[in-house]
Structure formats: C-alpha cells, structure tokens
Amino acid sequence: MTRQEYAAVQSLKNDKNIVIKPADKGGAIVVINTEQYTTEIKRQLNDPQFYLPLTKDPMPLIKKDIDEVLKFAHECEYITKKEYEFLNVKHPVIPVFYILPKIHKSINNPPGRPIISGIGSILEPLLKFIDLLLRP
C-alpha cells in the first residue's frame, strides 16, 4: 500500500460521518452515513417485539450467579483449577450491539442484520467451554 493509499484509508477510518462495515452477504464492504446507520440501530432496538429496556445493569447478578456455580463445580471437582480460572471472568465487558447492512435487500436504505458481539463478556469462556464439551 502506498503512502497515499494508507492516508486515504486512515482518513476514511477517522471520518465520524461514515460507518464502514462488511455487508451481511456477498463479501462487499459498505460505507454508510452514520446517521442512517444509527437510525437503523434505533429502529431495531426500539421494537418491543424483540428488545426491552433494562431497568438496571444485570451484570453484577449474572457474575454472582456464575461465580457461585463455578465455585461449587470446582469444590466438587467437576472442573479443574485451570478450567475454573479460565471460566472465571474477572473484568467482564458488556456485549456490543451492531448491524451488518443487508445491501442485497436495499442498496439505498439497507436494513441491518443485528449482531451482538460477546467477545470479552462474562459468558464468552462458558460458551467456549460448552462448545468444547459438546463436540463429537
């Protein structure tokens, strides 16, 4: 990549007026107006058929419940110390909601496919562990 191309990519990445995301299908890259992207996210999150606002942060209660189960499982030797340490998330992050534009449905005003990224969340290690246990 030339210096000019690198500068152009950095300029696009830093432009707060646009959002750059992969398309939902087809492998395309979509550059969409930030306002249009935000409007679609709000439209989806404000649909009470799928999402309801929380009255308080559930993380402390979830962490407490998981910690109790892990402690019990370790004490009963259902899991090893190494597994306990892997599963016990010290500083969980809140999962991130974003959308991938469905340009195959509309190129001008694409709806978005909702994604919730759980990387670093309190459930990520548990999901990896369960996936490992369920593999044939």
XYZ file of C-alpha atoms in Angstrom:
136
model
C 0.000 0.000 0.000
C 1.380 3.382 -0.950
C 1.626 6.244 1.491
C -1.262 7.999 -0.262
C -3.458 4.898 -0.106
C -2.627 4.436 3.576
C -3.503 8.080 4.261
C -6.800 7.665 2.391
C -7.717 4.558 4.425
C -6.847 6.341 7.682
C -8.928 9.332 6.632
C -11.942 7.091 5.988
C -11.450 5.228 9.299
C -11.370 8.516 11.212
C -14.349 10.113 9.457
C -17.152 10.236 12.050
C -19.743 10.913 9.316
C -19.489 7.405 7.897
C -19.559 3.831 9.171
C -17.658 1.098 7.334
C -18.972 -2.451 7.788
C -18.951 -5.706 5.845
C -22.218 -6.459 4.077
C -24.449 -9.143 5.549
C -23.946 -11.292 2.431
C -21.670 -11.320 -0.574
C -18.413 -10.115 0.974
C -18.845 -6.466 -0.021
C -17.693 -3.547 2.102
C -20.406 -0.996 2.849
C -19.782 2.685 3.521
C -22.915 4.134 5.083
C -23.828 7.518 6.517
C -23.520 7.475 10.324
C -26.973 8.996 10.744
C -28.560 6.315 8.535
C -26.689 3.565 10.414
C -27.731 4.961 13.812
C -31.347 5.331 12.686
C -31.470 1.636 11.705
C -29.973 0.584 15.038
C -32.510 2.694 16.943
C -35.353 1.325 14.796
C -34.391 -2.214 15.731
C -33.693 -1.594 19.407
C -36.957 0.310 19.845
C -39.013 -2.636 18.585
C -40.571 -4.100 21.780
C -41.305 -7.363 19.957
C -37.561 -8.125 20.118
C -35.946 -5.838 22.697
C -36.967 -4.393 26.049
C -35.060 -1.787 28.032
C -33.406 -2.978 31.236
C -34.273 -1.247 34.481
C -30.792 -1.899 35.890
C -27.462 -3.436 34.954
C -27.827 -7.242 35.232
C -24.054 -7.855 35.169
C -23.448 -7.950 38.956
C -26.190 -10.550 39.483
C -25.081 -12.630 36.498
C -21.463 -12.533 37.702
C -22.517 -13.509 41.231
C -24.550 -16.473 39.955
C -21.783 -17.687 37.655
C -19.159 -17.289 40.397
C -21.265 -19.398 42.783
C -21.753 -22.171 40.218
C -18.050 -22.170 39.305
C -17.002 -22.284 42.954
C -19.346 -25.220 43.578
C -18.164 -27.048 40.441
C -14.539 -26.585 41.437
C -15.106 -27.684 45.050
C -16.924 -30.810 43.842
C -14.117 -31.438 41.342
C -16.425 -31.225 38.335
C -13.926 -28.773 36.863
C -10.183 -28.438 37.372
C -8.433 -25.407 38.836
C -7.254 -24.499 35.331
C -10.829 -24.692 33.986
C -12.091 -22.670 36.948
C -9.544 -19.937 36.252
C -10.425 -19.938 32.546
C -14.166 -19.707 33.224
C -13.929 -17.070 35.952
C -14.003 -13.693 34.188
C -12.515 -11.042 36.465
C -13.491 -7.941 34.469
C -16.294 -8.738 32.015
C -17.239 -6.264 29.315
C -20.754 -5.503 28.153
C -21.536 -7.197 24.808
C -21.640 -4.834 21.820
C -24.655 -4.467 19.528
C -24.084 -3.567 15.891
C -25.629 -4.278 12.499
C -24.406 -5.573 9.164
C -26.168 -3.804 6.259
C -28.304 -6.078 4.084
C -27.487 -4.449 0.744
C -28.986 -7.444 -1.092
C -32.387 -6.219 0.176
C -31.933 -2.484 -0.492
C -28.874 -0.629 -1.683
C -30.152 2.858 -0.734
C -31.647 2.171 2.673
C -30.478 -1.292 3.738
C -31.981 -2.931 6.792
C -29.407 -4.318 9.185
C -28.775 -7.815 10.483
C -28.363 -7.437 14.258
C -25.179 -8.820 15.778
C -24.261 -8.977 19.452
C -20.551 -9.451 19.947
C -19.855 -11.242 23.201
C -16.058 -11.053 22.978
C -14.756 -10.416 26.482
C -18.212 -10.842 28.009
C -18.899 -12.840 31.142
C -20.395 -15.660 29.068
C -17.652 -15.990 26.431
C -15.474 -18.528 28.314
C -18.536 -20.570 29.332
C -19.725 -20.733 25.740
C -16.286 -21.841 24.556
C -16.175 -24.482 27.283
C -19.637 -25.834 26.474
C -18.771 -25.873 22.769
C -15.673 -27.926 23.548
C -17.686 -30.387 25.663
C -20.373 -30.845 23.008
C -18.018 -31.539 20.112
C -18.238 -35.098 18.798
